[in-house]
mmCIF file of C-alpha atoms and ligand atoms in Angstrom:
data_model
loop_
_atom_site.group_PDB
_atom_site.id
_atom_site.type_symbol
_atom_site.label_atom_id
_atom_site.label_comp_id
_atom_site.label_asym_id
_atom_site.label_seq_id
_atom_site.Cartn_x
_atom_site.Cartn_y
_atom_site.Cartn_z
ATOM 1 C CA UNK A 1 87.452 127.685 95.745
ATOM 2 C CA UNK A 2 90.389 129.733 95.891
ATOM 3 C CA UNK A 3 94.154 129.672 94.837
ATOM 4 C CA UNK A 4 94.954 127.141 91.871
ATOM 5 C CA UNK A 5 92.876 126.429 89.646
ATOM 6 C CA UNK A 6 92.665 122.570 88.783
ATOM 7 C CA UNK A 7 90.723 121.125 85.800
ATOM 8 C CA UNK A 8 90.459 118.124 83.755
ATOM 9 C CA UNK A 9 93.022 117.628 81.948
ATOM 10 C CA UNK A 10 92.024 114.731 79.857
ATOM 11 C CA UNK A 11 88.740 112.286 79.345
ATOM 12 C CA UNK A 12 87.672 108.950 78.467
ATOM 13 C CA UNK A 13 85.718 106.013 79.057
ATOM 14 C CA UNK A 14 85.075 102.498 78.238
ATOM 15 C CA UNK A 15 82.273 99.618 78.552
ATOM 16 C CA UNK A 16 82.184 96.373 77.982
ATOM 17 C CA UNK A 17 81.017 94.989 74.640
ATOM 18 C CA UNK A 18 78.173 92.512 75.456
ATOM 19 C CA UNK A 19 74.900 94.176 75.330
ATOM 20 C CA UNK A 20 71.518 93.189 77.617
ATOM 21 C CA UNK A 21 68.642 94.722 75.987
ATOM 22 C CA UNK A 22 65.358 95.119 77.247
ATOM 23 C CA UNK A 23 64.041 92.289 75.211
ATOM 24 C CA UNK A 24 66.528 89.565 76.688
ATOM 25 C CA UNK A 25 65.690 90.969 80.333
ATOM 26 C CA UNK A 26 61.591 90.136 78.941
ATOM 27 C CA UNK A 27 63.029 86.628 79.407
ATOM 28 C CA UNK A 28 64.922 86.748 82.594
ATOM 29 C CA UNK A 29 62.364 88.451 84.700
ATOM 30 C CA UNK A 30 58.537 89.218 84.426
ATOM 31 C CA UNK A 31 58.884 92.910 82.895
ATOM 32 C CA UNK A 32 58.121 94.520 79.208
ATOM 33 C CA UNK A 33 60.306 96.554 77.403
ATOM 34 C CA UNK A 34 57.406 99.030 77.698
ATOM 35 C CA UNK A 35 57.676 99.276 81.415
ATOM 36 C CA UNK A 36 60.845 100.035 81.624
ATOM 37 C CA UNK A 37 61.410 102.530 79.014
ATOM 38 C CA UNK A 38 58.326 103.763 80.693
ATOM 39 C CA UNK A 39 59.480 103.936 84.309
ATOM 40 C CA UNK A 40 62.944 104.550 83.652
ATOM 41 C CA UNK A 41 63.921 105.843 80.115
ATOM 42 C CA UNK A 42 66.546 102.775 79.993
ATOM 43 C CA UNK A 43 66.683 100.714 76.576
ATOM 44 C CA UNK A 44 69.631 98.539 77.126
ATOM 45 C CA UNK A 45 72.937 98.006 78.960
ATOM 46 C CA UNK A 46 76.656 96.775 78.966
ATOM 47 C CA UNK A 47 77.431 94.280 80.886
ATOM 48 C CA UNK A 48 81.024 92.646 81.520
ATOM 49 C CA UNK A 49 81.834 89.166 80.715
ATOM 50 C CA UNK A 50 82.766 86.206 83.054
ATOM 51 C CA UNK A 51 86.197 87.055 83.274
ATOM 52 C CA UNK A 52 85.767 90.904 82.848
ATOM 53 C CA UNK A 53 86.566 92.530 86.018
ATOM 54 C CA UNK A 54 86.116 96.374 87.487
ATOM 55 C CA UNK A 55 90.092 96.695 87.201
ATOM 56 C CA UNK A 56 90.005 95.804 83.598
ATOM 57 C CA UNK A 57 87.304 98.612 82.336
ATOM 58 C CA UNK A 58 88.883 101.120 84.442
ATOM 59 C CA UNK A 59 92.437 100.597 82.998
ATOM 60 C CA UNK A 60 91.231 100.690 79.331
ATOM 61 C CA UNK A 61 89.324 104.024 80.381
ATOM 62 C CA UNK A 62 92.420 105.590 82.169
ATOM 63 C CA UNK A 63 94.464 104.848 79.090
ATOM 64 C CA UNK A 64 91.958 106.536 76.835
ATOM 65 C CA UNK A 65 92.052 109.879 79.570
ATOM 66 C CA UNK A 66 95.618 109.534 79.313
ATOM 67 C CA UNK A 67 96.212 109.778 75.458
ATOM 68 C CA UNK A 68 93.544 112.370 75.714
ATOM 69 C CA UNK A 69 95.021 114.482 78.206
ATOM 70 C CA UNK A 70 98.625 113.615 76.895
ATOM 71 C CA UNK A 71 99.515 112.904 80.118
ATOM 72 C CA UNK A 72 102.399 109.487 80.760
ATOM 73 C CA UNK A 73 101.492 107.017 83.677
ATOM 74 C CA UNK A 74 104.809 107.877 84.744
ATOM 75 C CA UNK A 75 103.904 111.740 85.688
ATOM 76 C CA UNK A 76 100.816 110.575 88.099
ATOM 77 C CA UNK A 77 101.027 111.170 91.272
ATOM 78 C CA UNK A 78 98.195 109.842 92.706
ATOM 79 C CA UNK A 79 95.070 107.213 91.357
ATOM 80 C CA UNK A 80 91.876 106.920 93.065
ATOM 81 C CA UNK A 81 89.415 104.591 92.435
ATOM 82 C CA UNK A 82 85.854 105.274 92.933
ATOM 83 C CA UNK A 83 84.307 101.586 93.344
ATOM 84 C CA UNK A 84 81.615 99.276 95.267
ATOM 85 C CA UNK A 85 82.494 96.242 93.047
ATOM 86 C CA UNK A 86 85.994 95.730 93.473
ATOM 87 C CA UNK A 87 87.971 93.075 92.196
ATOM 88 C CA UNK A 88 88.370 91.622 94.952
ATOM 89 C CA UNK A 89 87.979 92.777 98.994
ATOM 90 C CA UNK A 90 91.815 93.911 98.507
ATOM 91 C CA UNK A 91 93.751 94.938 96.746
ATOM 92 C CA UNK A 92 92.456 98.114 95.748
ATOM 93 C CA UNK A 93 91.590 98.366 92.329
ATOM 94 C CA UNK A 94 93.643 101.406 92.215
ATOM 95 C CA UNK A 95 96.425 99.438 93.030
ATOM 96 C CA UNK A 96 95.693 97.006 90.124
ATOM 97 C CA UNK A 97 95.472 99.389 87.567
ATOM 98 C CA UNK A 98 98.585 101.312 88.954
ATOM 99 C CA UNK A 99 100.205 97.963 88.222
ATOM 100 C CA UNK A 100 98.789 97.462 84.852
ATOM 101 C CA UNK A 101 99.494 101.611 83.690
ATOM 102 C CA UNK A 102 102.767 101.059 85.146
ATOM 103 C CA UNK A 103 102.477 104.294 86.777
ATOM 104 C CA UNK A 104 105.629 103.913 88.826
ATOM 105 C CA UNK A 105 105.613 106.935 91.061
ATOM 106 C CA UNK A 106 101.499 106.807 92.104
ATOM 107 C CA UNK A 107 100.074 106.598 95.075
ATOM 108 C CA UNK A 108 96.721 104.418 94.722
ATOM 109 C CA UNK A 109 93.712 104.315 97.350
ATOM 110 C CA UNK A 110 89.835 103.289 96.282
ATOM 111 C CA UNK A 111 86.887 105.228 97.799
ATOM 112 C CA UNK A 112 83.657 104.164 98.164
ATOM 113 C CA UNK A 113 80.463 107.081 97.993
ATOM 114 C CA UNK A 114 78.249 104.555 96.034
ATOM 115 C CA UNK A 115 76.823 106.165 93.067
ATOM 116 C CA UNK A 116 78.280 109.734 94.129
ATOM 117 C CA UNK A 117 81.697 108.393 94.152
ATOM 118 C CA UNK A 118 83.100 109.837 91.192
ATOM 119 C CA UNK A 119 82.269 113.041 92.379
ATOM 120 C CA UNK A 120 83.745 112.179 95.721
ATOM 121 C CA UNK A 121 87.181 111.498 94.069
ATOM 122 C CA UNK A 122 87.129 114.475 92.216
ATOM 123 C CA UNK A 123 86.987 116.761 94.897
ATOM 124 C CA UNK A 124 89.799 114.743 97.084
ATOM 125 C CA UNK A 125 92.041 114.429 94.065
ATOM 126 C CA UNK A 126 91.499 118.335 92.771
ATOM 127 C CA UNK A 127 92.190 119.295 97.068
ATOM 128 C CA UNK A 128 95.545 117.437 97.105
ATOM 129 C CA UNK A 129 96.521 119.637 93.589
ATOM 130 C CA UNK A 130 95.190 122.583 95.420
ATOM 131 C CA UNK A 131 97.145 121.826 98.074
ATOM 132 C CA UNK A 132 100.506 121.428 96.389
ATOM 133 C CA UNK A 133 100.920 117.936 97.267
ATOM 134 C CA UNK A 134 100.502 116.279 94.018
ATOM 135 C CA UNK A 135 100.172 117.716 90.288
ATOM 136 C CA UNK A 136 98.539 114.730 88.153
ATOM 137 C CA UNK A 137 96.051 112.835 89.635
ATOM 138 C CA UNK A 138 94.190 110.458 87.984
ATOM 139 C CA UNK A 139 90.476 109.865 89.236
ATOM 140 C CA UNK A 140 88.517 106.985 87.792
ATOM 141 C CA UNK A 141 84.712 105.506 88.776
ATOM 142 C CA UNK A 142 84.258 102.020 87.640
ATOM 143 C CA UNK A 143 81.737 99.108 88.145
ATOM 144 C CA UNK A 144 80.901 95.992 87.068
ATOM 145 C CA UNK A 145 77.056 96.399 89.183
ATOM 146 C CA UNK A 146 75.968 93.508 86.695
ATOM 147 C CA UNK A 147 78.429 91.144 89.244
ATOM 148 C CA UNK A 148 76.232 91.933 92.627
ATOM 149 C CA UNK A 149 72.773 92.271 90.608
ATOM 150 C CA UNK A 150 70.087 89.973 91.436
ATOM 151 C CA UNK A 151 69.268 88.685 87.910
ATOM 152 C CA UNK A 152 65.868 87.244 89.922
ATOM 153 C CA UNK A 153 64.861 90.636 91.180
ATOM 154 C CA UNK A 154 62.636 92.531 88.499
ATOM 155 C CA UNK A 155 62.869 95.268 90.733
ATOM 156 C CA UNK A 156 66.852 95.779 90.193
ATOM 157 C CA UNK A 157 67.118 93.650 87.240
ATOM 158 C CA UNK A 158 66.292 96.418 85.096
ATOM 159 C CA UNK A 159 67.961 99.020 86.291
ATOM 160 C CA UNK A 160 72.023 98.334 86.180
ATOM 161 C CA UNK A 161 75.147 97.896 84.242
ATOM 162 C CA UNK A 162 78.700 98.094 83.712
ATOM 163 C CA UNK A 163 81.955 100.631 82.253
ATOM 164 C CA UNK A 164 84.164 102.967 83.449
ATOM 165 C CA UNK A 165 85.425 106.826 83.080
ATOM 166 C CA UNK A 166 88.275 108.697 84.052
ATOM 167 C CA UNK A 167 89.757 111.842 83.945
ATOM 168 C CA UNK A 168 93.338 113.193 84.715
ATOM 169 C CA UNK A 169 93.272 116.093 87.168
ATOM 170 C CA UNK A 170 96.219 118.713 87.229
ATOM 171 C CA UNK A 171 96.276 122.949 87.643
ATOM 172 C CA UNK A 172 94.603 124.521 84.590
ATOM 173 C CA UNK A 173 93.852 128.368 83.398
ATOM 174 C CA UNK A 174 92.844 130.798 85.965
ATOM 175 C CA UNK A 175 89.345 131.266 86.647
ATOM 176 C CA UNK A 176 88.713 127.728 84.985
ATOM 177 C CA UNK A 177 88.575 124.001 86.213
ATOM 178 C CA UNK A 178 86.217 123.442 88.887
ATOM 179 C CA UNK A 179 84.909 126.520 90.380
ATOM 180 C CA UNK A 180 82.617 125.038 93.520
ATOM 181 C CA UNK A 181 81.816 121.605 94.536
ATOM 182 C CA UNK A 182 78.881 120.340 97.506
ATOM 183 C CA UNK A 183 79.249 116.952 99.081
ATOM 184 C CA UNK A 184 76.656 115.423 101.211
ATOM 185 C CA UNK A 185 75.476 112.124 103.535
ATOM 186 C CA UNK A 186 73.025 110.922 105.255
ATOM 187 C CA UNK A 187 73.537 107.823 106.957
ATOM 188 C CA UNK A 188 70.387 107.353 108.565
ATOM 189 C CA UNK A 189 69.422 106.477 104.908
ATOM 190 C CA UNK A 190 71.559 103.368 104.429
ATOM 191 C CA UNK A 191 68.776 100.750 104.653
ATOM 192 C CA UNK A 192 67.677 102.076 101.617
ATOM 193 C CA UNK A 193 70.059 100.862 99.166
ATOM 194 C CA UNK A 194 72.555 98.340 100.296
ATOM 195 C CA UNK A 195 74.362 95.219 99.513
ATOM 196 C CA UNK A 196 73.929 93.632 103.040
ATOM 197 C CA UNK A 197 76.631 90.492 103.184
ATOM 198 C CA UNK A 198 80.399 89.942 102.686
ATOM 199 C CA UNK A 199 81.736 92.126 105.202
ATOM 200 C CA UNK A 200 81.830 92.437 108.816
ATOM 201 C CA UNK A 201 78.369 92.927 109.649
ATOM 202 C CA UNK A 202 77.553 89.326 107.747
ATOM 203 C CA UNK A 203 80.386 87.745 106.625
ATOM 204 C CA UNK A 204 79.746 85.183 103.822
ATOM 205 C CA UNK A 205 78.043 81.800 105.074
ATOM 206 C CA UNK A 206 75.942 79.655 103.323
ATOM 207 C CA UNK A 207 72.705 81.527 105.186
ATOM 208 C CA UNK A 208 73.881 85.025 103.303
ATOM 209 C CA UNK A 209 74.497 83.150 99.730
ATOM 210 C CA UNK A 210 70.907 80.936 100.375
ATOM 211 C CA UNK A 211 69.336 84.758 101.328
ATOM 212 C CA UNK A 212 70.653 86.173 98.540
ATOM 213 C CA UNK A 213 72.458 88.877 100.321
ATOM 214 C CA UNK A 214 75.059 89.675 98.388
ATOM 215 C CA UNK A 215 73.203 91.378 95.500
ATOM 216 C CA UNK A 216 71.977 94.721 95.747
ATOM 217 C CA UNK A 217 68.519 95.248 98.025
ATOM 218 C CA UNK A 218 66.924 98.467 97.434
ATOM 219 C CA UNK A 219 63.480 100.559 98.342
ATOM 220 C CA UNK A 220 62.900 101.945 94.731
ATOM 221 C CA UNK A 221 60.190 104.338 95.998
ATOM 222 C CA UNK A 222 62.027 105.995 98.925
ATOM 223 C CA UNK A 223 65.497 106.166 97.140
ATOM 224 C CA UNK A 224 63.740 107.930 94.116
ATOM 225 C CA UNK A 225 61.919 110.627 95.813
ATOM 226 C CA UNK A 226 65.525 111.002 97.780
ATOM 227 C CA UNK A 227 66.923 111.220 94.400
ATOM 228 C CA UNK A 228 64.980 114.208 93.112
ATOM 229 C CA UNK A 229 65.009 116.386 96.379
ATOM 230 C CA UNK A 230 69.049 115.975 96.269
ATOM 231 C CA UNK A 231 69.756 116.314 92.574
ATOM 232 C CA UNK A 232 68.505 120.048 92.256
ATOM 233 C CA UNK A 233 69.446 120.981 95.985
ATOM 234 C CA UNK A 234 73.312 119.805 95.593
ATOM 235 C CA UNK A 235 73.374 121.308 92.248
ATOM 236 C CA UNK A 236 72.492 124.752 93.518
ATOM 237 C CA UNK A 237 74.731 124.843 96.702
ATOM 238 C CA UNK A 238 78.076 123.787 94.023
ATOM 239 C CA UNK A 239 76.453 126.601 92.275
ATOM 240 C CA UNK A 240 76.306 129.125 95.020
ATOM 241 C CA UNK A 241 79.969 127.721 96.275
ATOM 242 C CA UNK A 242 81.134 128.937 92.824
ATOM 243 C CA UNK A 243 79.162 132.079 92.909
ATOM 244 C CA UNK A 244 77.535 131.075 89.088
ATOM 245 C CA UNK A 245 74.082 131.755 88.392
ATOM 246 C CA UNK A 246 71.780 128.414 86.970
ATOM 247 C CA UNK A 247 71.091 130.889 84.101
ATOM 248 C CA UNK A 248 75.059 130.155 83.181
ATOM 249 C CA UNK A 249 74.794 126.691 82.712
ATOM 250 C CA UNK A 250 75.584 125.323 79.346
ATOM 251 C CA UNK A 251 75.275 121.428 79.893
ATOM 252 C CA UNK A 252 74.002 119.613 83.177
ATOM 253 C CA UNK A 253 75.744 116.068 83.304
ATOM 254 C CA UNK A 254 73.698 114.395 86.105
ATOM 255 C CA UNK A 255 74.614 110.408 87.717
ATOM 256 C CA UNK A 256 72.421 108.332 85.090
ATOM 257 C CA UNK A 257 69.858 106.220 87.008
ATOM 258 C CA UNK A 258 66.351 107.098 85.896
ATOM 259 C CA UNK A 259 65.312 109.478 83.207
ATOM 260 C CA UNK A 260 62.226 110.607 85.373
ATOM 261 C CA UNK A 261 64.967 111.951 87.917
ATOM 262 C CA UNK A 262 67.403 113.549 85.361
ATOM 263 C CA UNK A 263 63.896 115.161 84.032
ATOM 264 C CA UNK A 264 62.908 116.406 87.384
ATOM 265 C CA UNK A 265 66.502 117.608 88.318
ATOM 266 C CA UNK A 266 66.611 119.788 85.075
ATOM 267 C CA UNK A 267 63.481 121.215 85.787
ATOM 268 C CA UNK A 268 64.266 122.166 89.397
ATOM 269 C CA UNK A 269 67.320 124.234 87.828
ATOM 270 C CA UNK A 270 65.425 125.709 85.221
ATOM 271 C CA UNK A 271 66.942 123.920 82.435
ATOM 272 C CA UNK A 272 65.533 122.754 79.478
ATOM 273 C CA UNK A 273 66.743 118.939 78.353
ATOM 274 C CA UNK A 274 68.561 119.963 75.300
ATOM 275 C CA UNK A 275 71.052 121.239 78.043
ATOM 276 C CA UNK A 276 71.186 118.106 79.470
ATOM 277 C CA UNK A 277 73.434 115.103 78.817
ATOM 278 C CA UNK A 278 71.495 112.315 78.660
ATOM 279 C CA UNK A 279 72.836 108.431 78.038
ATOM 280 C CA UNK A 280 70.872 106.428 80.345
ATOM 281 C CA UNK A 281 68.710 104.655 77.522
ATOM 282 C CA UNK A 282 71.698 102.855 76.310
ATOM 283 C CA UNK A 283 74.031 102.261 79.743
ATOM 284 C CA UNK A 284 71.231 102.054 82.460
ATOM 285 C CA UNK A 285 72.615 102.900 85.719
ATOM 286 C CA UNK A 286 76.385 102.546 86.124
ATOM 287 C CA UNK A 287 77.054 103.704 89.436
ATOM 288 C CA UNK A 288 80.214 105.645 89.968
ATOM 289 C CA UNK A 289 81.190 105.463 86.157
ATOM 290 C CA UNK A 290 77.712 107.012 84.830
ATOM 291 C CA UNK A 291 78.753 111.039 85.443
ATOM 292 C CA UNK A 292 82.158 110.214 83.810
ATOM 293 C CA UNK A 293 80.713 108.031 81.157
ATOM 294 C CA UNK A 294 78.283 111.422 79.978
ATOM 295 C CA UNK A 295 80.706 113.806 80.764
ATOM 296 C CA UNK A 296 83.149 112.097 78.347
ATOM 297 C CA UNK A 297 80.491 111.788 75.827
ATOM 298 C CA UNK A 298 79.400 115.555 76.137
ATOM 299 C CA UNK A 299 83.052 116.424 75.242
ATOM 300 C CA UNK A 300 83.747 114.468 72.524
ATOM 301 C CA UNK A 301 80.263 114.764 70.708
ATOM 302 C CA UNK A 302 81.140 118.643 70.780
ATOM 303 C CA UNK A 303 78.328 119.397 72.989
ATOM 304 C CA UNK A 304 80.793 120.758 75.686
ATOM 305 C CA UNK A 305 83.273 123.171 75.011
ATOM 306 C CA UNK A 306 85.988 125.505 76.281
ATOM 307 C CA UNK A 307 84.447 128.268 78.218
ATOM 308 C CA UNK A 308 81.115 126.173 78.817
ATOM 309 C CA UNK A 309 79.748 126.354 82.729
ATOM 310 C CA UNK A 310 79.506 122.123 83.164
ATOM 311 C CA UNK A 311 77.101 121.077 86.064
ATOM 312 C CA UNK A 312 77.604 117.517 87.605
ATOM 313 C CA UNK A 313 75.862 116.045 89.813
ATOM 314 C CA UNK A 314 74.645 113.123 91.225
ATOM 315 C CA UNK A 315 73.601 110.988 94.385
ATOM 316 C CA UNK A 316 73.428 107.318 95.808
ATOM 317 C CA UNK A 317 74.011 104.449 98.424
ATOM 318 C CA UNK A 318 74.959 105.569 102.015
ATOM 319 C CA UNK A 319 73.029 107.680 101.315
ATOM 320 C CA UNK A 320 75.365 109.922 99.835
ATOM 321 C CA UNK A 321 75.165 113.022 97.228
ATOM 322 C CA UNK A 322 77.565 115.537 95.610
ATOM 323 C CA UNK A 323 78.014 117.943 92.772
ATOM 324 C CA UNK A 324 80.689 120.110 91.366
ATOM 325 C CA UNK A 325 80.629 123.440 88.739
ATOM 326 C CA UNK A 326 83.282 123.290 85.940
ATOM 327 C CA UNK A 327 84.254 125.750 83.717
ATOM 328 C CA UNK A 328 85.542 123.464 80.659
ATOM 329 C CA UNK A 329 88.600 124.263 79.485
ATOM 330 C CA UNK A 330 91.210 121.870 77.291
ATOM 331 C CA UNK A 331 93.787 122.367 75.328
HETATM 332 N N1 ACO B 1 58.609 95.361 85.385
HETATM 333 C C1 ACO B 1 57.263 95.427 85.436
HETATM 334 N N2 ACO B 1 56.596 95.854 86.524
HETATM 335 C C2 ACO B 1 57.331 96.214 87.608
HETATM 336 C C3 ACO B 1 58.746 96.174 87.603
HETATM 337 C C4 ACO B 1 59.377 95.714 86.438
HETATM 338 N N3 ACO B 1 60.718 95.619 86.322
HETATM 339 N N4 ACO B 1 59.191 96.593 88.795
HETATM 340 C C5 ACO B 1 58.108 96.902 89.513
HETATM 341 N N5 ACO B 1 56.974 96.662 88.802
HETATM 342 C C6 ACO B 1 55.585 96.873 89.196
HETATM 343 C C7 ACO B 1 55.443 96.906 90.681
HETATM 344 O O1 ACO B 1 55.266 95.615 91.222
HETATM 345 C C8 ACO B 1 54.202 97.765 90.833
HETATM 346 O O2 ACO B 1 53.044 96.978 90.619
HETATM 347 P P1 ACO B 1 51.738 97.182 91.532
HETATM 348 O O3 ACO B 1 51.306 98.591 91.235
HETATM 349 O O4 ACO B 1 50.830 96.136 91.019
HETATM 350 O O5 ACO B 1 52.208 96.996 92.924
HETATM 351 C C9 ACO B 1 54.298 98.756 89.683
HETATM 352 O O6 ACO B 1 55.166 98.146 88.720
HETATM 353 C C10 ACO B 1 54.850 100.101 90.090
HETATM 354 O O7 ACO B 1 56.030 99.881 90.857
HETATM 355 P P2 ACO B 1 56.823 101.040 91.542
HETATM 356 O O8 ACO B 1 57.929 100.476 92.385
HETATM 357 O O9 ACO B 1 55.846 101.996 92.171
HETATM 358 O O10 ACO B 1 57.453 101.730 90.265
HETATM 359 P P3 ACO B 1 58.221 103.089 90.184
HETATM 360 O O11 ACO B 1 57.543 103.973 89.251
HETATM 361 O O12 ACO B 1 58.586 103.602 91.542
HETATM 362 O O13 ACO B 1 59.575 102.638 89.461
HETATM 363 C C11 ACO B 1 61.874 102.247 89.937
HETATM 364 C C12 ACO B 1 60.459 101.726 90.101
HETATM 365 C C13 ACO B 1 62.199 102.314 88.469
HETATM 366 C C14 ACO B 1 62.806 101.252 90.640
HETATM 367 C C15 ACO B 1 61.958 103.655 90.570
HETATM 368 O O14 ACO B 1 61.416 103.643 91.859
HETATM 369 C C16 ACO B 1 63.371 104.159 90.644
HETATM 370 O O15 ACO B 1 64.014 104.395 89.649
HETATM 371 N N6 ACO B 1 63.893 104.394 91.877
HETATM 372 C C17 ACO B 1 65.214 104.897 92.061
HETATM 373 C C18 ACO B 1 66.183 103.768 91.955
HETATM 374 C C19 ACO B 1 67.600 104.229 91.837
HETATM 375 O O16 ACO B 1 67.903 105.215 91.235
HETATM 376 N N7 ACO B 1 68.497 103.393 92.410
HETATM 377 C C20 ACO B 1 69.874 103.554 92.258
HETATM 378 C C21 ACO B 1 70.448 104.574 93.175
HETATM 379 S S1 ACO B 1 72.056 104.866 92.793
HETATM 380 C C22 ACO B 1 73.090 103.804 93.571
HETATM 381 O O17 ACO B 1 73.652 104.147 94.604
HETATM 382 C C23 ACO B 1 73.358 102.387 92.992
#
């Protein structure tokens, strides 16, 4: 990427305080804790409460990224909200928690890219700084996936939850900030992970809510061996785009679905897991708040720091993929 550079500016995240552990799930569905620690490295996850909705955890992560970045609502000039629960079919959420930061001069859109969605709205938000369009933008991915899960289907039950990160976007150091990104679809592959009713296609009647369509219907086995061909080959074309080597990564913050994947993605780069932010055991899957969830973690345990070569990437529903090189840098 040339001409500015544009970083994050600021970090933070939030997720809702009730807790599912595997246990209670033992109890819901016909699983073991054993199985799916096995299978998928996840222990337990957040999960928002009946009147918790995706607008509230993003706000209360925005604010954090805000205070972090020291950044007022006032100077945004743009939110976007990377979503597939939203509040409601409109408005956006964006435009809810534009409302609730009171950030008075912000344009507000959501974007939808599935799981890959945070990673979406980082590369439109960092092209409209590059651009000269805007200088704050504020890009959050939040989801309450516990709202569209099928609490009946072992086969998803296990695997989702709930929060939200954000980050505040504006020019940074030269040479710093994102250095490459890679984006990526494949429609063909939308069967694969979907949500079927409530929109167009099959708007809500009695048949979709007796058919259970509006939870989340997925082929496990295909979308997983998508999963680890995409990790490690969007990773090295963001890598290649930013002219890094995979020898100069310090940390590798990949979308949080399945430790087996994260594994495999780690190895395909070369990297050992110490290098590797890993948080799925105690959020599950989170959708377009998982890479902003880990990233936010990697910075404030200390495990990221300024100078460090920051991998992220990630994939999902569409089917979509994307990842992005960052050379960390805060003040
Ligand atoms: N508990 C116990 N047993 C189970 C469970 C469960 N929750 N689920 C499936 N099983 C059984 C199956 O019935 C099967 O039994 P059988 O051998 O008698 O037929 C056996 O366990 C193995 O099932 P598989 O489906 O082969 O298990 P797999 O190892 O593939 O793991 C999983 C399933 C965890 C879903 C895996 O395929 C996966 O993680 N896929 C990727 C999913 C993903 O990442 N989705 C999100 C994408 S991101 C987004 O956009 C939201």
């Amino acid at each position: 990427m040339s001409g500015k550079s544009v970083g994050i500016l600021g970090i933070g995240s939030y997720v809702p305080e009730k807790v599912i552990t595997n246990a209670e799930l033992e109890k819901m569905v016909d699983t073991s804790d054993a199985w799916i620690v096995e299978r998928t490295g996840i222990k337990e996850r957040h999960v928002a409460g009946d009147g918790e909705a995706t607008s509230d955890l993003a706000t209360k992560a925005a604010e954090r990224a805000l205070l972090d970045a020291g950044v007022k609502a006032e100077e945004l000039d743009l939110i976007i909200v990377a979503t597939v629960t939203p509040d409601m079919v409109f408005p956006s959420v964006a435009c809810l928690v534009q409302d609730n930061l009171k950030a008075c001069k912000a344009a507000a859109f959501d974007l939808t890219a599935v799981c890959s969605g945070f990673i979406y709205g980082l590369v439109v938000g960092s092209s409209f700084i590059k651009s000269g369009t805007y200088k704050k933008v504020l890009v959050i991915g939040a989801e309450t996936l516990s709202k569209i899960t099928d609490w009946t289907d072992r086969n998803t039950a296990i695997l989702f939850g709930d929060g939200a990160g954000a980050v505040v976007l504006g020019e940074t150091l030269p040479g710093h900030g994102i250095l490459g990104v890679h984006l990526g679809s494949d429609g063909s592959g939308g069967d694969l992970l979907k949500v079927a009713a409530g929109g167009s296609r099959q708007p809500t009647s009695e048949k979709t809510i007796a058919d259970r369509a509006h939870f989340i219907q997925m082929d496990g086995k295909e979308v997983f061996k998508f999963a680890v061909k995409v990790m490690g080959e969007a990773a090295s074309k963001a890598l290649e785009a930013a002219n890094i080597s995979p020898k100069e990564i310090a940390c590798l913050v990949p979308h949080q679905a399945n430790l087996r994947i994260i594994q495999s993605a780690a190895k395909r780069l070369g990297l050992p897991m110490d290098k590797v932010v890993v948080n799925v055991d105690k959020y599950g899957n989170t959708s377009a708040a998982s890479i902003p969830i880990a990233l936010d973690e990697g910075v404030k345990s200390g495990r990221i720091k300024n100078g460090d070569v920051v991998v992220i990437v990630g994939f999902g529903g569409g089917l979509t993929w994307g990842a992005g090189v960052i050379k960390w840098y805060k003040e």
